[in-house]
Amino acid sequence: MKGIFDIEWWNEIFQSLGRNRRRSIFTALGVVWGTFMLVLLLGVGIGMSGIVLGELGDSASNTVFMFSQQTSIPYKGMKTGRWWNMRYSDVEQLKRVPGVKISGALGPTRDFKLIFNSIPHDSYTAAYDLGFMETDGLKATEGRLLNRIDMDGHRKVCLVPSEMATRINNGKSIIGESVKLGNTYFTVVGVYKKTNTMFNMTNPDRTVIIPYTTDNYLFGRGSLHVTAIAVTAGRHMDLEKIETECRNIISENHLVSPDDKKAIYSFNSQKMMDKINGLFSGIVFLTWFVGAGTLLAGIIGISNIMLIIVRERRQEIGVRRALGAKPSEIISQIIAESTVLSLIAGILGMTAAILMQGVLDMTLLPVILQNSAKSADVTFQLPFATALTAFLIILAGSLAAGILPAYKAITIKAVDALREE
């Protein structure tokens, strides 16, 4: 039996495939296209999943945001249609709930345009405490973020968005400069950028952030009202259970029914993450289904061509059988021819897809990630494990393409084949 290291065996394979080059090329194009689509779509799908999940950030992916709205259910003698406000004491109480890692408050947002060098700029002011600042995923690109001293001392300091800081000072550093918000001057101590942009409680390009305690001291007249509360659970904690417990605490503090979904509106980011993960899992599955289907069509085409080749070589196969060729030699020859043709086509398709993914990494990806803080680990290139899986599928399909033609070949009787003209 001839082996894979037998040069004559390989010459025989390529001579057989080369007898009708045009037919072999057009047949292989189906596998090239199927492999190209499978590898390209898988890479793009996995890359887009990485982009979206990267934009969510670490903290926001396990966080519930709660807002107070008008009541819609009567509760403990309180009528419907009542307006109420959460208070900072709720935030402090929620910190003690088991499983809660961070509890933070977003204070009032005020329509204060930032005035620098007597020029007003399109912006507004939001009050953050330290917990909400961490949950919102702020990163200092220059200077620093707010700290405990700023909060405890009611300091008149602020953070300015990165794009705004560059624009209002002609590219020069704005750290240490004084800006006017309302009728009060604040010192810029930091320039920030968000690490997660999927969940935005404020506009990350226009929001000037000041300490919550400073806002309350200057403008709140001691009310300590909060606009929103963010609660982040620890890793592997049941966020839905924590959400329910937090809602119950707030409802008892303010005489609001815990079943009033409208009065205590909450947004569970974990549920959203589960939906997004499910969506991209479905996209990847659909990609495998469509790509594998296209690849299968190409492999079936190769199998059909091999059947035609076997039919054309009946006399040759008959002669070889008459001269004592074993069935295993006939089978190995036919399967080798189909496998070589399929693998060459598959490797060409995979190479083309990888090159296209490289082009997308250099052209499309920078456009998508131009405002992202998590661009280093994102790529449209297919992960090695997935690429290996795709290659093994091509290899399995290549072997399968030759099974039926090989079976047909060994059923040829030498006497009948030799009688044909």
Short mmCIF file of C-alpha atoms in Angstrom, two decimals:
data_model
loop_
_atom_site.label_atom_id
_atom_site.label_comp_id
_atom_site.label_asym_id
_atom_site.label_seq_id
_atom_site.Cartn_x
_atom_site.Cartn_y
_atom_site.Cartn_z
CA MET A 1 0.00 0.00 0.00
CA LYS A 2 1.32 3.38 -0.94
CA GLY A 3 2.00 5.84 1.84
CA ILE A 4 1.80 9.59 2.17
CA PHE A 5 5.58 9.81 1.73
CA ASP A 6 5.42 8.10 -1.66
CA ILE A 7 6.10 10.71 -4.36
CA GLU A 8 4.47 8.59 -7.06
CA TRP A 9 1.31 8.41 -4.96
CA TRP A 10 1.14 12.20 -4.75
CA ASN A 11 1.91 12.56 -8.47
CA GLU A 12 -0.99 10.24 -9.24
CA ILE A 13 -3.33 12.34 -7.07
CA PHE A 14 -2.43 15.65 -8.71
CA GLN A 15 -2.48 14.12 -12.20
CA SER A 16 -5.99 12.87 -11.55
CA LEU A 17 -7.15 16.29 -10.29
CA GLY A 18 -5.31 18.05 -13.12
CA ARG A 19 -6.99 16.15 -15.95
CA ASN A 20 -9.80 18.68 -15.85
CA ARG A 21 -8.37 21.70 -14.13
CA ARG A 22 -11.28 23.99 -14.83
CA ARG A 23 -13.71 21.55 -13.26
CA SER A 24 -11.50 21.10 -10.21
CA ILE A 25 -11.06 24.85 -9.74
CA PHE A 26 -14.76 25.69 -9.99
CA THR A 27 -15.62 22.80 -7.66
CA ALA A 28 -13.06 24.00 -5.10
CA LEU A 29 -14.46 27.54 -5.20
CA GLY A 30 -17.52 26.34 -3.29
CA VAL A 31 -15.35 25.18 -0.41
CA VAL A 32 -13.21 28.34 -0.61
CA TRP A 33 -16.32 30.53 -0.31
CA GLY A 34 -17.86 28.43 2.47
CA THR A 35 -14.66 28.49 4.53
CA PHE A 36 -14.18 32.20 3.90
CA MET A 37 -17.70 33.04 5.11
CA LEU A 38 -17.48 30.74 8.12
CA VAL A 39 -14.15 32.07 9.41
CA LEU A 40 -14.87 35.73 8.58
CA LEU A 41 -18.33 35.80 10.17
CA LEU A 42 -17.13 33.96 13.27
CA GLY A 43 -14.28 36.44 13.75
CA VAL A 44 -16.52 39.47 13.27
CA GLY A 45 -19.23 38.04 15.53
CA ILE A 46 -16.83 37.24 18.37
CA GLY A 47 -15.09 40.60 17.90
CA MET A 48 -18.36 42.55 18.10
CA SER A 49 -19.30 40.60 21.23
CA GLY A 50 -15.98 41.62 22.79
CA ILE A 51 -16.57 45.26 21.88
CA VAL A 52 -20.04 45.40 23.41
CA LEU A 53 -19.10 43.51 26.57
CA GLY A 54 -15.97 45.66 26.94
CA GLU A 55 -18.07 48.81 26.77
CA LEU A 56 -20.17 47.59 29.68
CA GLY A 57 -17.24 47.73 32.07
CA ASP A 58 -16.70 45.54 35.12
CA SER A 59 -18.78 47.36 37.73
CA ALA A 60 -21.80 48.15 35.57
CA SER A 61 -22.25 44.51 34.58
CA ASN A 62 -23.43 43.58 38.09
CA THR A 63 -25.27 46.73 39.09
CA VAL A 64 -28.86 47.76 39.67
CA PHE A 65 -29.87 51.42 39.24
CA MET A 66 -32.94 52.70 41.12
CA PHE A 67 -34.98 55.87 40.55
CA SER A 68 -37.95 57.39 42.37
CA GLN A 69 -41.10 58.17 40.39
CA GLN A 70 -44.77 58.88 41.00
CA THR A 71 -46.58 56.15 42.95
CA SER A 72 -49.21 54.03 41.20
CA ILE A 73 -50.32 51.76 44.08
CA PRO A 74 -51.83 52.92 47.43
CA TYR A 75 -49.81 51.76 50.43
CA LYS A 76 -50.28 52.10 54.20
CA GLY A 77 -52.77 54.93 53.87
CA MET A 78 -50.77 56.79 51.20
CA LYS A 79 -52.65 57.56 48.00
CA THR A 80 -51.54 56.94 44.43
CA GLY A 81 -50.00 59.72 42.35
CA ARG A 82 -47.70 60.82 45.16
CA TRP A 83 -44.27 62.21 44.30
CA TRP A 84 -41.42 61.28 46.62
CA ASN A 85 -37.62 61.36 46.73
CA MET A 86 -34.93 58.92 47.79
CA ARG A 87 -32.48 60.30 50.32
CA TYR A 88 -28.80 59.78 51.03
CA SER A 89 -29.68 57.86 54.19
CA ASP A 90 -31.03 55.14 51.85
CA VAL A 91 -27.62 54.88 50.25
CA GLU A 92 -25.92 54.43 53.61
CA GLN A 93 -28.44 51.78 54.64
CA LEU A 94 -28.06 49.80 51.40
CA LYS A 95 -24.31 49.55 51.96
CA ARG A 96 -25.06 47.17 54.84
CA VAL A 97 -27.11 44.73 52.73
CA PRO A 98 -25.28 41.37 52.50
CA GLY A 99 -23.65 40.92 49.10
CA VAL A 100 -23.52 44.63 48.27
CA LYS A 101 -20.04 45.72 47.21
CA ILE A 102 -20.73 49.37 46.33
CA SER A 103 -23.66 51.67 47.01
CA GLY A 104 -23.56 55.13 45.46
CA ALA A 105 -25.74 58.13 44.73
CA LEU A 106 -26.23 60.41 41.77
CA GLY A 107 -27.29 63.80 43.06
CA PRO A 108 -29.19 66.49 41.18
CA THR A 109 -28.20 67.46 37.66
CA ARG A 110 -28.20 71.22 37.15
CA ASP A 111 -28.29 73.25 33.98
CA PHE A 112 -25.06 75.11 34.76
CA LYS A 113 -23.02 75.92 31.70
CA LEU A 114 -19.30 75.77 32.31
CA ILE A 115 -17.77 79.23 31.92
CA PHE A 116 -14.03 79.42 31.30
CA ASN A 117 -12.25 82.67 30.45
CA SER A 118 -15.68 84.34 30.28
CA ILE A 119 -16.81 81.93 27.53
CA PRO A 120 -19.82 79.66 28.27
CA HIS A 121 -19.68 76.08 27.02
CA ASP A 122 -22.43 73.56 26.37
CA SER A 123 -22.52 71.47 29.54
CA TYR A 124 -24.42 70.68 32.71
CA THR A 125 -23.42 69.70 36.24
CA ALA A 126 -24.00 66.39 38.01
CA ALA A 127 -23.25 65.57 41.64
CA TYR A 128 -21.53 62.23 42.32
CA ASP A 129 -20.56 60.53 45.53
CA LEU A 130 -17.56 58.17 45.61
CA GLY A 131 -19.66 55.04 45.20
CA PHE A 132 -21.48 56.28 42.12
CA MET A 133 -18.23 57.54 40.62
CA GLU A 134 -16.78 54.02 40.89
CA THR A 135 -19.90 52.37 39.53
CA ASP A 136 -20.11 54.74 36.59
CA GLY A 137 -16.64 53.67 35.51
CA LEU A 138 -14.74 56.96 35.51
CA LYS A 139 -11.04 57.00 34.64
CA ALA A 140 -8.78 60.01 35.13
CA THR A 141 -6.92 60.81 31.90
CA GLU A 142 -5.28 63.80 33.58
CA GLY A 143 -5.13 64.90 37.19
CA ARG A 144 -7.23 62.82 39.58
CA LEU A 145 -10.77 61.79 40.45
CA LEU A 146 -12.74 63.00 43.45
CA ASN A 147 -11.67 61.64 46.85
CA ARG A 148 -12.88 61.43 50.42
CA ILE A 149 -11.26 64.76 51.38
CA ASP A 150 -13.26 66.48 48.63
CA MET A 151 -16.46 64.96 49.99
CA ASP A 152 -15.85 65.57 53.68
CA GLY A 153 -14.60 69.12 53.14
CA HIS A 154 -17.37 70.13 50.71
CA ARG A 155 -14.57 71.27 48.42
CA LYS A 156 -15.37 73.31 45.32
CA VAL A 157 -13.62 71.04 42.85
CA CYS A 158 -14.82 69.44 39.65
CA LEU A 159 -14.05 66.92 36.92
CA VAL A 160 -14.32 67.85 33.24
CA PRO A 161 -14.88 65.42 30.33
CA SER A 162 -11.78 64.72 28.25
CA GLU A 163 -13.14 66.04 24.95
CA MET A 164 -14.46 69.20 26.57
CA ALA A 165 -11.19 69.86 28.43
CA THR A 166 -9.26 69.71 25.16
CA ARG A 167 -11.71 71.93 23.32
CA ILE A 168 -12.20 74.75 25.79
CA ASN A 169 -8.49 75.36 26.46
CA ASN A 170 -7.13 74.84 22.92
CA GLY A 171 -5.45 71.58 23.82
CA LYS A 172 -3.65 72.94 26.88
CA SER A 173 -4.01 71.40 30.33
CA ILE A 174 -6.97 72.69 32.30
CA ILE A 175 -5.89 71.13 35.60
CA GLY A 176 -5.81 73.75 38.35
CA GLU A 177 -7.85 76.27 36.33
CA SER A 178 -10.97 77.92 37.77
CA VAL A 179 -14.29 77.50 36.00
CA LYS A 180 -17.65 79.01 36.84
CA LEU A 181 -20.69 76.79 37.37
CA GLY A 182 -23.80 78.82 38.11
CA ASN A 183 -22.59 81.60 40.34
CA THR A 184 -19.80 79.60 41.97
CA TYR A 185 -16.19 79.06 40.95
CA PHE A 186 -14.75 75.55 41.02
CA THR A 187 -11.19 74.32 40.57
CA VAL A 188 -10.62 71.62 37.96
CA VAL A 189 -8.77 68.75 39.62
CA GLY A 190 -9.23 66.07 36.97
CA VAL A 191 -10.12 65.25 33.39
CA TYR A 192 -12.10 62.04 33.03
CA LYS A 193 -13.23 59.47 30.53
CA LYS A 194 -15.72 56.65 31.02
CA THR A 195 -14.51 53.05 30.85
CA ASN A 196 -18.02 51.77 30.22
CA THR A 197 -20.38 53.61 27.89
CA MET A 198 -23.29 51.20 27.65
CA PHE A 199 -25.07 52.39 30.81
CA ASN A 200 -24.99 56.19 30.90
CA MET A 201 -26.83 57.99 33.66
CA THR A 202 -25.29 61.24 32.40
CA ASN A 203 -23.87 62.44 29.10
CA PRO A 204 -20.15 61.52 29.25
CA ASP A 205 -19.20 64.29 26.81
CA ARG A 206 -21.04 67.21 28.48
CA THR A 207 -21.22 66.42 32.19
CA VAL A 208 -19.10 68.37 34.66
CA ILE A 209 -18.94 66.36 37.90
CA ILE A 210 -18.81 67.91 41.36
CA PRO A 211 -18.86 66.26 44.83
CA TYR A 212 -22.34 65.32 46.04
CA THR A 213 -21.72 66.89 49.44
CA THR A 214 -20.61 70.16 47.84
CA ASP A 215 -23.73 70.30 45.69
CA ASN A 216 -25.92 69.68 48.70
CA TYR A 217 -24.05 72.26 50.78
CA LEU A 218 -24.26 74.97 48.10
CA PHE A 219 -27.59 74.29 46.44
CA GLY A 220 -29.51 71.59 48.31
CA ARG A 221 -30.37 73.50 51.45
CA GLY A 222 -29.83 70.34 53.52
CA SER A 223 -32.37 68.20 51.66
CA LEU A 224 -29.94 65.33 50.88
CA HIS A 225 -32.18 64.17 48.02
CA VAL A 226 -30.68 61.86 45.42
CA THR A 227 -31.71 61.38 41.81
CA ALA A 228 -30.58 57.76 41.49
CA ILE A 229 -28.98 55.04 43.59
CA ALA A 230 -26.58 52.48 42.13
CA VAL A 231 -25.96 49.21 43.97
CA THR A 232 -23.18 46.91 42.75
CA ALA A 233 -23.11 43.33 43.97
CA GLY A 234 -20.00 41.30 44.65
CA ARG A 235 -18.84 38.62 42.23
CA HIS A 236 -21.08 35.57 41.92
CA MET A 237 -23.80 37.22 44.01
CA ASP A 238 -27.49 36.99 43.09
CA LEU A 239 -28.18 40.54 41.90
CA GLU A 240 -31.91 39.94 41.52
CA LYS A 241 -32.19 38.88 45.18
CA ILE A 242 -30.16 41.92 46.27
CA GLU A 243 -32.36 44.15 44.10
CA THR A 244 -35.50 42.85 45.81
CA GLU A 245 -34.04 43.43 49.27
CA CYS A 246 -32.95 46.97 48.38
CA ARG A 247 -36.38 47.78 46.98
CA ASN A 248 -37.99 46.53 50.18
CA ILE A 249 -35.74 48.75 52.32
CA ILE A 250 -36.46 51.85 50.23
CA SER A 251 -40.20 51.14 50.14
CA GLU A 252 -40.39 50.87 53.94
CA ASN A 253 -38.35 54.06 54.39
CA HIS A 254 -40.69 56.08 52.18
CA LEU A 255 -44.05 54.28 52.54
CA VAL A 256 -44.02 53.05 48.96
CA SER A 257 -45.38 49.65 47.98
CA PRO A 258 -42.53 47.22 47.17
CA ASP A 259 -44.72 45.93 44.33
CA ASP A 260 -45.01 49.38 42.77
CA LYS A 261 -42.65 48.95 39.80
CA LYS A 262 -43.47 52.44 38.59
CA ALA A 263 -42.74 54.24 41.89
CA ILE A 264 -39.40 52.47 42.38
CA TYR A 265 -38.10 52.04 38.87
CA SER A 266 -35.06 49.81 38.76
CA PHE A 267 -32.74 48.78 35.95
CA ASN A 268 -30.92 45.49 36.46
CA SER A 269 -27.80 45.50 34.30
CA GLN A 270 -27.20 41.80 34.91
CA LYS A 271 -30.46 40.97 33.16
CA MET A 272 -29.39 43.18 30.28
CA MET A 273 -26.02 41.43 30.20
CA ASP A 274 -27.75 38.05 30.06
CA LYS A 275 -29.83 39.24 27.11
CA ILE A 276 -26.75 40.59 25.34
CA ASN A 277 -24.83 37.35 25.96
CA GLY A 278 -27.80 35.38 24.69
CA LEU A 279 -28.00 37.59 21.61
CA PHE A 280 -24.35 37.12 20.71
CA SER A 281 -24.51 33.39 21.48
CA GLY A 282 -27.38 33.23 19.01
CA ILE A 283 -25.37 35.21 16.45
CA VAL A 284 -22.38 32.88 16.83
CA PHE A 285 -24.66 29.83 16.54
CA LEU A 286 -26.31 31.30 13.43
CA THR A 287 -22.86 32.01 11.99
CA TRP A 288 -21.81 28.41 12.55
CA PHE A 289 -25.07 27.22 11.01
CA VAL A 290 -24.91 29.44 7.91
CA GLY A 291 -21.14 29.07 7.43
CA ALA A 292 -21.17 25.33 7.98
CA GLY A 293 -24.14 25.04 5.61
CA THR A 294 -22.27 26.94 2.91
CA LEU A 295 -19.18 24.83 3.52
CA LEU A 296 -21.28 21.66 3.38
CA ALA A 297 -22.67 22.70 0.01
CA GLY A 298 -19.11 23.04 -1.31
CA ILE A 299 -18.10 19.67 0.11
CA ILE A 300 -21.16 18.02 -1.47
CA GLY A 301 -20.06 19.57 -4.75
CA ILE A 302 -16.64 17.97 -4.38
CA SER A 303 -18.25 14.63 -3.55
CA ASN A 304 -20.37 14.85 -6.71
CA ILE A 305 -17.33 15.67 -8.80
CA MET A 306 -15.46 12.72 -7.32
CA LEU A 307 -18.38 10.48 -8.31
CA ILE A 308 -18.02 11.75 -11.85
CA ILE A 309 -14.26 11.14 -11.74
CA VAL A 310 -14.85 7.59 -10.52
CA ARG A 311 -17.32 7.04 -13.36
CA GLU A 312 -14.79 8.34 -15.89
CA ARG A 313 -12.05 6.09 -14.47
CA ARG A 314 -14.06 2.85 -14.37
CA GLN A 315 -11.75 1.10 -16.83
CA GLU A 316 -8.64 2.29 -14.98
CA ILE A 317 -10.05 1.08 -11.67
CA GLY A 318 -11.10 -2.19 -13.32
CA VAL A 319 -7.59 -2.76 -14.63
CA ARG A 320 -6.09 -2.06 -11.22
CA ARG A 321 -8.54 -4.48 -9.60
CA ALA A 322 -7.68 -7.11 -12.21
CA LEU A 323 -3.97 -6.64 -11.52
CA GLY A 324 -4.53 -7.34 -7.84
CA ALA A 325 -5.04 -3.88 -6.31
CA LYS A 326 -6.58 -4.20 -2.86
CA PRO A 327 -9.89 -2.40 -2.07
CA SER A 328 -8.06 -0.40 0.62
CA GLU A 329 -5.70 1.01 -2.03
CA ILE A 330 -8.61 2.10 -4.22
CA ILE A 331 -10.39 3.66 -1.22
CA SER A 332 -7.29 5.50 0.00
CA GLN A 333 -6.65 6.87 -3.49
CA ILE A 334 -10.17 8.29 -3.93
CA ILE A 335 -10.38 9.68 -0.39
CA ALA A 336 -6.90 11.22 -0.75
CA GLU A 337 -7.92 13.01 -3.97
CA SER A 338 -11.09 14.47 -2.43
CA THR A 339 -9.27 15.40 0.78
CA VAL A 340 -6.42 17.15 -1.01
CA LEU A 341 -8.85 19.16 -3.16
CA SER A 342 -11.02 20.09 -0.15
CA LEU A 343 -8.10 20.96 2.12
CA ILE A 344 -6.40 23.16 -0.46
CA ALA A 345 -9.68 25.00 -1.00
CA GLY A 346 -10.31 25.24 2.76
CA ILE A 347 -6.84 26.59 3.50
CA LEU A 348 -7.22 29.20 0.75
CA GLY A 349 -10.61 30.25 2.13
CA MET A 350 -9.31 30.43 5.69
CA THR A 351 -6.26 32.44 4.61
CA ALA A 352 -8.42 34.91 2.70
CA ALA A 353 -10.72 35.31 5.72
CA ILE A 354 -7.81 35.91 8.11
CA LEU A 355 -6.37 38.53 5.75
CA MET A 356 -9.77 40.22 5.55
CA GLN A 357 -10.03 40.20 9.36
CA GLY A 358 -6.63 41.89 9.49
CA VAL A 359 -7.87 44.57 7.11
CA LEU A 360 -10.96 45.11 9.29
CA ASP A 361 -8.73 45.40 12.37
CA MET A 362 -6.75 48.18 10.70
CA THR A 363 -9.66 50.05 9.10
CA LEU A 364 -13.06 49.40 10.70
CA LEU A 365 -12.01 48.64 14.29
CA PRO A 366 -10.33 52.03 15.00
CA VAL A 367 -13.51 53.79 13.86
CA ILE A 368 -15.69 51.69 16.18
CA LEU A 369 -13.33 52.09 19.13
CA GLN A 370 -12.37 55.73 18.67
CA ASN A 371 -14.21 56.73 21.87
CA SER A 372 -13.63 53.50 23.74
CA ALA A 373 -11.32 53.03 26.70
CA LYS A 374 -11.00 49.27 26.10
CA SER A 375 -9.49 48.92 22.67
CA ALA A 376 -6.32 46.96 23.38
CA ASP A 377 -7.82 43.47 23.69
CA VAL A 378 -10.45 43.71 20.95
CA THR A 379 -9.86 42.14 17.54
CA PHE A 380 -11.78 40.65 14.64
CA GLN A 381 -9.16 37.90 14.33
CA LEU A 382 -10.59 34.48 15.10
CA PRO A 383 -9.35 32.96 18.40
CA PHE A 384 -6.95 30.05 17.92
CA ALA A 385 -9.28 27.48 19.50
CA THR A 386 -12.17 28.51 17.26
CA ALA A 387 -9.93 28.56 14.18
CA LEU A 388 -8.69 25.06 15.06
CA THR A 389 -12.30 23.89 15.40
CA ALA A 390 -13.13 25.35 11.99
CA PHE A 391 -10.10 23.62 10.45
CA LEU A 392 -11.07 20.27 11.98
CA ILE A 393 -14.57 20.68 10.51
CA ILE A 394 -13.02 21.29 7.09
CA LEU A 395 -10.80 18.23 7.54
CA ALA A 396 -13.74 16.07 8.58
CA GLY A 397 -15.78 17.33 5.64
CA SER A 398 -12.87 16.65 3.30
CA LEU A 399 -12.68 13.04 4.43
CA ALA A 400 -16.45 12.66 4.27
CA ALA A 401 -16.51 13.98 0.69
CA GLY A 402 -14.56 10.94 -0.51
CA ILE A 403 -16.49 8.21 1.31
CA LEU A 404 -19.34 7.77 -1.19
CA PRO A 405 -17.10 7.98 -4.29
CA ALA A 406 -14.69 5.48 -2.68
CA TYR A 407 -17.57 3.10 -1.96
CA LYS A 408 -18.71 3.40 -5.58
CA ALA A 409 -15.16 2.71 -6.74
CA ILE A 410 -14.78 -0.58 -4.86
CA THR A 411 -18.16 -1.82 -6.13
CA ILE A 412 -16.85 -1.69 -9.67
CA LYS A 413 -16.27 -5.22 -10.95
CA ALA A 414 -13.13 -5.69 -12.97
CA VAL A 415 -14.84 -7.78 -15.67
CA ASP A 416 -17.64 -5.25 -16.22
CA ALA A 417 -15.22 -2.31 -16.30
CA LEU A 418 -12.96 -3.98 -18.85
CA ARG A 419 -15.90 -4.69 -21.16
CA GLU A 420 -16.70 -0.94 -21.42
CA GLU A 421 -15.33 1.01 -24.37
#
